[in-house]
Tab-separated table of C-alpha atoms and ligand atoms in Angstrom:
chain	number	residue	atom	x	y	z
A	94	UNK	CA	-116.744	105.149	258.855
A	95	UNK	CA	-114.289	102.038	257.789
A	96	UNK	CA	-111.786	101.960	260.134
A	97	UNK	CA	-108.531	103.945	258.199
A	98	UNK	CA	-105.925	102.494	255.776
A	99	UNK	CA	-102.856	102.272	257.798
A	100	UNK	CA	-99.764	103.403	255.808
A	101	UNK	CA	-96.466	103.513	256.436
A	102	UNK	CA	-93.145	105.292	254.887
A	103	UNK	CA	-90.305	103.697	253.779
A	104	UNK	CA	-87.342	105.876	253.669
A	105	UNK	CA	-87.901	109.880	255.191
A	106	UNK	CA	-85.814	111.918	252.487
A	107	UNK	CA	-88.123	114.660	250.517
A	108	UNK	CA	-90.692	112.303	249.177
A	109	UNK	CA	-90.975	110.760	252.358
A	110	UNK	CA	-91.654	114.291	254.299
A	111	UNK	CA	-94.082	114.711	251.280
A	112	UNK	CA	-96.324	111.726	251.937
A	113	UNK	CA	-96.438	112.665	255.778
A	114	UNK	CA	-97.741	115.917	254.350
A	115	UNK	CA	-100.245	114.182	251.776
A	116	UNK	CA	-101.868	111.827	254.460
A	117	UNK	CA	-102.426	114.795	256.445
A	118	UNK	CA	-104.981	115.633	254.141
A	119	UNK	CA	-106.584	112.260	253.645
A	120	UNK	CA	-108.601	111.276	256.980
A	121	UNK	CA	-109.644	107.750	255.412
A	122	UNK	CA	-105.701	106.988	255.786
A	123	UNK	CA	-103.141	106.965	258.980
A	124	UNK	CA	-100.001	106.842	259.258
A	125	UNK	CA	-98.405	104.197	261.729
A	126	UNK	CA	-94.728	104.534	261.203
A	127	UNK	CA	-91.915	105.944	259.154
A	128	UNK	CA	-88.997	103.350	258.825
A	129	UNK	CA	-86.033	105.123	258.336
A	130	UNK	CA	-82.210	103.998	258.065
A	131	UNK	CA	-80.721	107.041	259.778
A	132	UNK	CA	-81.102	107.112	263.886
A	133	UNK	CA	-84.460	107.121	264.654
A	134	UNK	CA	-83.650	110.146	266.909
A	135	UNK	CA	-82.656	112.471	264.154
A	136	UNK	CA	-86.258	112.080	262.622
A	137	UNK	CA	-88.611	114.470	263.670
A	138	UNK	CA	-92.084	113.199	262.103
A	139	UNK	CA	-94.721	116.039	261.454
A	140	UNK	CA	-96.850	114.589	263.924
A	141	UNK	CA	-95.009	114.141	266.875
A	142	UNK	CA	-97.093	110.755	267.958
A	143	UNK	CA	-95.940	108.950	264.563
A	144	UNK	CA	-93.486	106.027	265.524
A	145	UNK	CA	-90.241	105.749	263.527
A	146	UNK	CA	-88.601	102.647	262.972
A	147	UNK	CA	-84.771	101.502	262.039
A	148	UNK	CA	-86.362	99.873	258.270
A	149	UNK	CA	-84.928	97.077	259.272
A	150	UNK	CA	-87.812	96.464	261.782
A	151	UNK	CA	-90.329	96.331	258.784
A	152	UNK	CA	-90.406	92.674	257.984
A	153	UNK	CA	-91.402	92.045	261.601
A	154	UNK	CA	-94.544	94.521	261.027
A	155	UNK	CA	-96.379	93.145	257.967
A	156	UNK	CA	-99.683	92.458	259.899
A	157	UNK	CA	-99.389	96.301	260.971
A	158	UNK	CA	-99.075	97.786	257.560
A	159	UNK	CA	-101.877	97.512	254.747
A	160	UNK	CA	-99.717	99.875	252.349
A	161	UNK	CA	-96.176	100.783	252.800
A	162	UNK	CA	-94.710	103.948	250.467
A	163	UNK	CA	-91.377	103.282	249.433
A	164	UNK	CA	-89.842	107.033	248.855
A	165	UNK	CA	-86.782	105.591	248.459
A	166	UNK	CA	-84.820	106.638	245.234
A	167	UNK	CA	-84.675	104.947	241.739
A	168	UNK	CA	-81.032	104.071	241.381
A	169	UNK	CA	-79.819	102.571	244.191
A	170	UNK	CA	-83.042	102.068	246.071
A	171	UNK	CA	-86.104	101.011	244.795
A	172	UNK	CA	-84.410	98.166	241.994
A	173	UNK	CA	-83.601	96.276	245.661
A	174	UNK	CA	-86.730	97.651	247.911
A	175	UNK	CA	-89.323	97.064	245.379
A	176	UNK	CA	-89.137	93.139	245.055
A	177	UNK	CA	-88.170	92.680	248.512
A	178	UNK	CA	-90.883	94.462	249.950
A	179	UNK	CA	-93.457	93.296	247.384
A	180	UNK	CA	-93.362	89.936	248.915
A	181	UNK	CA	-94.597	91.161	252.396
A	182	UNK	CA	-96.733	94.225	251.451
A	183	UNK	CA	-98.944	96.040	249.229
A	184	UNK	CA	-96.846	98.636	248.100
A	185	UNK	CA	-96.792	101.964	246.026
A	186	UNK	CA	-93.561	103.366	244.434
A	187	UNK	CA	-92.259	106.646	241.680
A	188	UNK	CA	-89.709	104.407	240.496
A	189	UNK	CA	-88.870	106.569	237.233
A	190	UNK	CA	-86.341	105.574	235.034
A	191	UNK	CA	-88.143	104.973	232.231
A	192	UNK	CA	-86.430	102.963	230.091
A	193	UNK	CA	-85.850	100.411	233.174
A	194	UNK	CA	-89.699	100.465	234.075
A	195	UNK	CA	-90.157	96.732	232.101
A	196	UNK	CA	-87.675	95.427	233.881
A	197	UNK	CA	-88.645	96.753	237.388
A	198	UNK	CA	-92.304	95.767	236.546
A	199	UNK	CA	-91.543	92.060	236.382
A	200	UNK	CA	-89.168	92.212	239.872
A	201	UNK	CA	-91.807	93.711	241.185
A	202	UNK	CA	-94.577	91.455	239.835
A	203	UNK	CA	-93.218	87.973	240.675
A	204	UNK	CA	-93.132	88.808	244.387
A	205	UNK	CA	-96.075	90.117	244.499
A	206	UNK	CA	-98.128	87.376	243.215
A	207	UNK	CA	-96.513	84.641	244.858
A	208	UNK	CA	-97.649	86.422	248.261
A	209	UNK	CA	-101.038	87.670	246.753
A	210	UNK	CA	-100.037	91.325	247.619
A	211	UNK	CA	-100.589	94.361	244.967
A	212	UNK	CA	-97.611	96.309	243.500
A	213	UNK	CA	-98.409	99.783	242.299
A	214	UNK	CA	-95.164	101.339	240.391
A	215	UNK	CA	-93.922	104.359	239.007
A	216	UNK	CA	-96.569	106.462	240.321
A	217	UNK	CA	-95.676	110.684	240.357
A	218	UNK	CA	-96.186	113.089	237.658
A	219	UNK	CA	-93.955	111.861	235.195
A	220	UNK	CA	-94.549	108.769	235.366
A	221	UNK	CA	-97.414	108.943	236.658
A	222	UNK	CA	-99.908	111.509	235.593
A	223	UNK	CA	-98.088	112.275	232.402
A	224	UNK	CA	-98.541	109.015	231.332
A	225	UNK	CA	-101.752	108.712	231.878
A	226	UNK	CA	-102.133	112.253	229.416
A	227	UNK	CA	-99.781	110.636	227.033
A	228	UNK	CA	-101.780	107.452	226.497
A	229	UNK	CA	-105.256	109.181	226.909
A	230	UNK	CA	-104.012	111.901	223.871
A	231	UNK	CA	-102.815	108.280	221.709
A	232	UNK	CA	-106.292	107.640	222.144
A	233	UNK	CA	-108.553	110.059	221.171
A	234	UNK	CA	-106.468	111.221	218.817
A	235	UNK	CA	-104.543	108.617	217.018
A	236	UNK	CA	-103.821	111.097	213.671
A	237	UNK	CA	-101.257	113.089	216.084
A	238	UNK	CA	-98.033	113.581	217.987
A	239	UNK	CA	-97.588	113.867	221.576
A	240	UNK	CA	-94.874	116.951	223.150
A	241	UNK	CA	-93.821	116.264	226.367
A	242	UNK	CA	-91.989	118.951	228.541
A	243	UNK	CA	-90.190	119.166	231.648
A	244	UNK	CA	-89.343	122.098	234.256
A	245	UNK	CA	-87.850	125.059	234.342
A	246	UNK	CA	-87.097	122.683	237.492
A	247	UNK	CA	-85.236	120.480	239.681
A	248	UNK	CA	-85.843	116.833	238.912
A	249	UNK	CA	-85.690	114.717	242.028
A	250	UNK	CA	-84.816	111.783	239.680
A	251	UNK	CA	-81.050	112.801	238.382
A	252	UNK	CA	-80.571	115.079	241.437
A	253	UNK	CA	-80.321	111.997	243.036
A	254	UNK	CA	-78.570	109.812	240.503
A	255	UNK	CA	-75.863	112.524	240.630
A	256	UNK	CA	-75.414	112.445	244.505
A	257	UNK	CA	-74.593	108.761	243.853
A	258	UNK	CA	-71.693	109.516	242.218
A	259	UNK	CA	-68.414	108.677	244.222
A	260	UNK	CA	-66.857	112.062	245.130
A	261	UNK	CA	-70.197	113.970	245.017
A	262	UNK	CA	-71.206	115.264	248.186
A	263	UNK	CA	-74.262	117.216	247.209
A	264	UNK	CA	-76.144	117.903	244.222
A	265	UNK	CA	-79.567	119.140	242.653
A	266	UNK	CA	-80.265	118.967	238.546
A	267	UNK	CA	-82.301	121.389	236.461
A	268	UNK	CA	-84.203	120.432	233.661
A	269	UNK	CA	-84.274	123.600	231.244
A	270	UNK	CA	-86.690	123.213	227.987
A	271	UNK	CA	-85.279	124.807	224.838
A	272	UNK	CA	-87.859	127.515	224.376
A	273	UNK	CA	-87.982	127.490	220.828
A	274	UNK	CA	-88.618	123.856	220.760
A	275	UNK	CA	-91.360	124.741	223.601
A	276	UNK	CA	-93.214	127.175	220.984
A	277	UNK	CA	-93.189	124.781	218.280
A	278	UNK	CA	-94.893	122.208	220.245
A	279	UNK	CA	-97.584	124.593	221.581
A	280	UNK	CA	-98.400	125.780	217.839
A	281	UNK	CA	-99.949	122.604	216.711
A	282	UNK	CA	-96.654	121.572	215.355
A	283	UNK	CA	-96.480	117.746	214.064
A	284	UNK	CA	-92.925	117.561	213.791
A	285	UNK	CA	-91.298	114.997	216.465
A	286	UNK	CA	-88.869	116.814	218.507
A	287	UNK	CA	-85.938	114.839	219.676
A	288	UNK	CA	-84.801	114.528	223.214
A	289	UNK	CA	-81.686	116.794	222.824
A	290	UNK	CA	-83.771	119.221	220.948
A	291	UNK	CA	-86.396	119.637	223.538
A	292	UNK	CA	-84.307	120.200	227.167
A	293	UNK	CA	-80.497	121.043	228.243
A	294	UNK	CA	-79.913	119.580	231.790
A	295	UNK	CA	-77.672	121.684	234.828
A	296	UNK	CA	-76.268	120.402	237.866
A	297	UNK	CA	-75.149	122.173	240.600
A	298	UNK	CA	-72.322	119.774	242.444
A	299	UNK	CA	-70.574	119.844	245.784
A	300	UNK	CA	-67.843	118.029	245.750
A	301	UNK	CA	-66.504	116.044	248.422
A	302	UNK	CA	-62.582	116.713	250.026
A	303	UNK	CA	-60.625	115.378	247.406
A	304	UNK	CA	-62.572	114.272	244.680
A	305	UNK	CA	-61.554	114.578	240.926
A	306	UNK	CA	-63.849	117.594	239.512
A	307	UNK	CA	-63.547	116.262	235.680
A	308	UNK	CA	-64.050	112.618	236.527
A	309	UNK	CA	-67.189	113.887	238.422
A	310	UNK	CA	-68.524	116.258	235.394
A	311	UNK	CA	-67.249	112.853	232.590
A	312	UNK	CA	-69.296	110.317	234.920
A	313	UNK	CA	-72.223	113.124	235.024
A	314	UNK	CA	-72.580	113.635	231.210
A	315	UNK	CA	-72.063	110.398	230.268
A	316	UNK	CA	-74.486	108.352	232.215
A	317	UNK	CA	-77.140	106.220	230.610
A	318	UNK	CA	-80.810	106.847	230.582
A	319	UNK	CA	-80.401	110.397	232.774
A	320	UNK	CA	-77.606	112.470	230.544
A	321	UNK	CA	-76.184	110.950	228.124
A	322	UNK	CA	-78.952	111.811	225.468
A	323	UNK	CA	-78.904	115.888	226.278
A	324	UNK	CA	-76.185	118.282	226.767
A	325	UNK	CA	-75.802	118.778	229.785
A	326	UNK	CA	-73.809	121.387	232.082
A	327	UNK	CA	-71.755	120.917	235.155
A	328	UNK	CA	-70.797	123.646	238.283
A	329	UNK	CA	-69.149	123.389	241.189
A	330	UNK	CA	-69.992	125.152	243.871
A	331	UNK	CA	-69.757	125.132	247.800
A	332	UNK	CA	-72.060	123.194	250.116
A	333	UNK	CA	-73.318	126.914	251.760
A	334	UNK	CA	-74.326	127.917	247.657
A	335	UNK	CA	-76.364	124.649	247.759
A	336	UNK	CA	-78.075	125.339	250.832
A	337	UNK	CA	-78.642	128.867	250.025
A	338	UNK	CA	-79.367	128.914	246.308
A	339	UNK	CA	-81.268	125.379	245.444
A	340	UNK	CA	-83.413	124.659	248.536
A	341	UNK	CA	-87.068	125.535	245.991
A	342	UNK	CA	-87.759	122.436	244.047
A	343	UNK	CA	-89.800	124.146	242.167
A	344	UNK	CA	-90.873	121.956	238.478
A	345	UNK	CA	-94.068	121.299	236.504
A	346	UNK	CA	-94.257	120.768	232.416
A	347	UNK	CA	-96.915	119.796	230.089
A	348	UNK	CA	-98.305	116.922	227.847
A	349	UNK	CA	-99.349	118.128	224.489
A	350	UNK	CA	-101.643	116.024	221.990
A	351	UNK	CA	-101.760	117.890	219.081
A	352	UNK	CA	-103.931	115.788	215.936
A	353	UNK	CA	-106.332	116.065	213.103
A	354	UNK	CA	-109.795	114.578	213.265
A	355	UNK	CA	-110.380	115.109	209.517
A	356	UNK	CA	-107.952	116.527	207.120
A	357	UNK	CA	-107.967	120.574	208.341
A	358	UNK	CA	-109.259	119.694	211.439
A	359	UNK	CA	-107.321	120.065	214.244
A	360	UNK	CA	-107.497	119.219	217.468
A	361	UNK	CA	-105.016	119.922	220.902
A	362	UNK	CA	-105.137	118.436	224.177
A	363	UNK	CA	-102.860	120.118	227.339
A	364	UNK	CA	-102.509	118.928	230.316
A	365	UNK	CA	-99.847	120.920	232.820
A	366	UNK	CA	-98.806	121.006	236.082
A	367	UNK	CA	-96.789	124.181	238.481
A	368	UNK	CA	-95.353	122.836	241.229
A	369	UNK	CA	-93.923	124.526	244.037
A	370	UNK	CA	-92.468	121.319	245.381
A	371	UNK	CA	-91.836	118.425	243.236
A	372	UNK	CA	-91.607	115.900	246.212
A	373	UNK	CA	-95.045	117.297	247.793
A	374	UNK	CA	-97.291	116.741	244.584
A	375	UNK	CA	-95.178	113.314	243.862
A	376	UNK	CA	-95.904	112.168	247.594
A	377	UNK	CA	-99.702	113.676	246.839
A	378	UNK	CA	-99.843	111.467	243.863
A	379	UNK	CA	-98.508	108.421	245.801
A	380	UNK	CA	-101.017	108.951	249.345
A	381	UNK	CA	-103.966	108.919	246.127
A	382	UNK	CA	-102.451	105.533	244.642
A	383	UNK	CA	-101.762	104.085	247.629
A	384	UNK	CA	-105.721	104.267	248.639
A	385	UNK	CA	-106.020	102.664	245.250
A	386	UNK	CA	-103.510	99.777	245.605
A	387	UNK	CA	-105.163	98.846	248.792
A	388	UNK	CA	-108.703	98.395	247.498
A	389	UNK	CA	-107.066	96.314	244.109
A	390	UNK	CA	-105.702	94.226	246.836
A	391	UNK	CA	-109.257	93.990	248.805
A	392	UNK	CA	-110.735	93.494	245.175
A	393	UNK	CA	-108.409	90.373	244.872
A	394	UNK	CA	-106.371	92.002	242.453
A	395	UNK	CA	-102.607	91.126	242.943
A	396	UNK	CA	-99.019	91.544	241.273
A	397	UNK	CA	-97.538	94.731	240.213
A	398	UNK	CA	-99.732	97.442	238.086
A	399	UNK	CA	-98.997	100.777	237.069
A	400	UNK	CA	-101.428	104.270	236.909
A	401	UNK	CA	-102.671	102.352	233.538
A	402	UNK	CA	-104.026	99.603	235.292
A	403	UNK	CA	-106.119	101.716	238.041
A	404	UNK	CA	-109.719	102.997	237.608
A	405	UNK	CA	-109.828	106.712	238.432
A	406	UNK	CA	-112.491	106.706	241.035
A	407	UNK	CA	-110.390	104.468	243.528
A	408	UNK	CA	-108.170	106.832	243.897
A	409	UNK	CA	-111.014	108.970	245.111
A	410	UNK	CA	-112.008	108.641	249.011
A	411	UNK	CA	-115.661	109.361	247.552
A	412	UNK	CA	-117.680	106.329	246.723
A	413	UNK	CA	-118.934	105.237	243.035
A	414	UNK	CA	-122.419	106.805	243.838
A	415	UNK	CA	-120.906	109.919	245.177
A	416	UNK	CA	-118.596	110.589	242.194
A	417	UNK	CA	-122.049	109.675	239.942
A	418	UNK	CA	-123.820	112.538	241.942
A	419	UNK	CA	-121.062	115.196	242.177
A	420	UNK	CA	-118.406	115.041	239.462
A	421	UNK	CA	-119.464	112.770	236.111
B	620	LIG	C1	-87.112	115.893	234.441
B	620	LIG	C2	-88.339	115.033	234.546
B	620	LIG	C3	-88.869	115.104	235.904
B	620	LIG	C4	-89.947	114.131	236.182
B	620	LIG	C5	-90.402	114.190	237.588
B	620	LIG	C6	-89.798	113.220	238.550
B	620	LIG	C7	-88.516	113.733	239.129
B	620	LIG	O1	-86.222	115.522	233.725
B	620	LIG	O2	-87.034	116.938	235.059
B	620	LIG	O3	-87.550	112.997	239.118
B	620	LIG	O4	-88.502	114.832	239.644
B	620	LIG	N1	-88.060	113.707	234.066
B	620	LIG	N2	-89.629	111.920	237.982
């Protein structure tokens, strides 16, 4: 056997317990550190031999590293880590605010080349494997429309865009699809749905000693890109209700492809997904990419990419004959 892809974590909030998880279950990879900005002594890795790092030691450890996961979040984190860290490693990322992805590609991709190192972003479910189901349904059936749905469940993404809101001390979001709009969508429908139409949004907030509750709930419902285009509702409640009531992170959804072939001929594509923990499948997807980013890089293929841009068997750890024999 090849000797094993050494990976490394980048930040050990959910995601980042996720991919320690993930690589558990991949013996072609190892993992030789978690670098962490928290004491290294509060950490307690999975494996207890796994070295953790202040992440300010990672620049010093490029020739240790051939992938590093960032598991940081899209907000605050990733629009910084994801350029810097492109220049000194291959790297895999969920950054997922949509809209922003352009943008984040090119940071990402300058870096990246100049160093000859490959970029894979906004890897996950959605993006990530919903994507992939979104273009693929474009595809085959171009006569069509495309339904995409999200949760009952907590979306890592604007739970953690609302626990960077000054004041907010804790603070998980539910995505709820409308049901109605839900049963449209499933019967074939070709009618777009609009965003509003399709899911309400629900945070549960703990607010820190002192802070303004309506300032908290305005800044929440108004922001850009996570809830200003859906109605969205607010609660307070204490930090014990959090811990008690919102630890599952439970979420899933479905892609939808619904066309016509000929006229009175139609045709419907689903792909879905029932997660018991977001963050483990997400950090699943990543450990899969990040076998895949490291043989684009062997393969000489640098810069930043998304899940468009990799072939589906090198995510596999089988080889091109074995995937011939097995699973065509
Ligand atoms: C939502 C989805 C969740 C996508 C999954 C992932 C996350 O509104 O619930 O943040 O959990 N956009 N990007």
């Amino acid at each position: 056997m090849t000797d094993p892809i050494r990976v490394a974590i980048a930040g050990h909030g959910n995601l980042g317990r996720g991919v320690e998880a993930a690589i558990l279950h991949n013996p072609d990879m190892r993992l030789v550190g978690i670098y962490t900005r928290r004491p290294a002594e509060q950490i307690s890795p999975r494996r207890p031999d796994t070295p953790v790092f202040a992440i300010a030691e990672l620049a010093g450890h490029a020739d240790r590293i051939d992938v590093l996961i960032l598991c940081g979040g899209s907000k605050e984190d990733l629009p910084q880590q994801g350029p810097e860290y492109a220049a000194l490693f291959n790297t895999v990322d969920s950054f997922d605010t949509h809209a922003r992805i352009p943008d984040y590609f090119a940071a990402v991709d300058a870096p990246a080349r100049a160093n000859r190192k490959t970029a894979l972003i906004s890897a996950g479910w959605d993006p990530g494997m919903f994507s992939i189901n979104r273009a693929l349904g474009e595809a085959l059936l171009p006569d069509g429309e495309t339904h995409t749905f999200w949760g009952d469940g907590l979306s890592q993404g604007h739970s953690d865009a609302v626990r960077r809101i000054p004041g907010v001390a804790g603070a998980v979001q539910y995505t709820r699809p409308v049901p109605a709009a839900m049963e449209q969508a499933r019967s074939g429908s070709r009618r777009m749905l609009t965003t509003r139409e399709k899911h309400q949004r629900e945070c549960f907030v703990v607010l820190q000693e002192g802070a303004d509750a309506e300032q908290v709930r305005d800044t929440i419902v108004r922001m850009p890109h996570y809830f200003a285009d859906y109605d969205t509702t607010v609660n307070f409640i204490s930090a014990e209700e959090l811990a008690r009531d919102h630890a599952a992170m439970v979420h899933g959804g479905f892609v939808i492809r619904s066309g016509n072939t000929t006229a009175g001929t139609a045709q419907t594509i689903e792909y879905s997904l029932k997660l018991e923990s977001n963050p483990e499948f997400t950090a699943s997807v990543l450990v899969a990419y990040a076998r895949a980013a490291y043989r684009l890089h062997c393969m000489g293929q640098y810069g930043a990419k998304t899940v468009f841009d990799v072939p589906p068997g090198l995510l596999s750890p089988k080889s091109a004959e074995q995937l011939r024999a097995e699973q065509l």
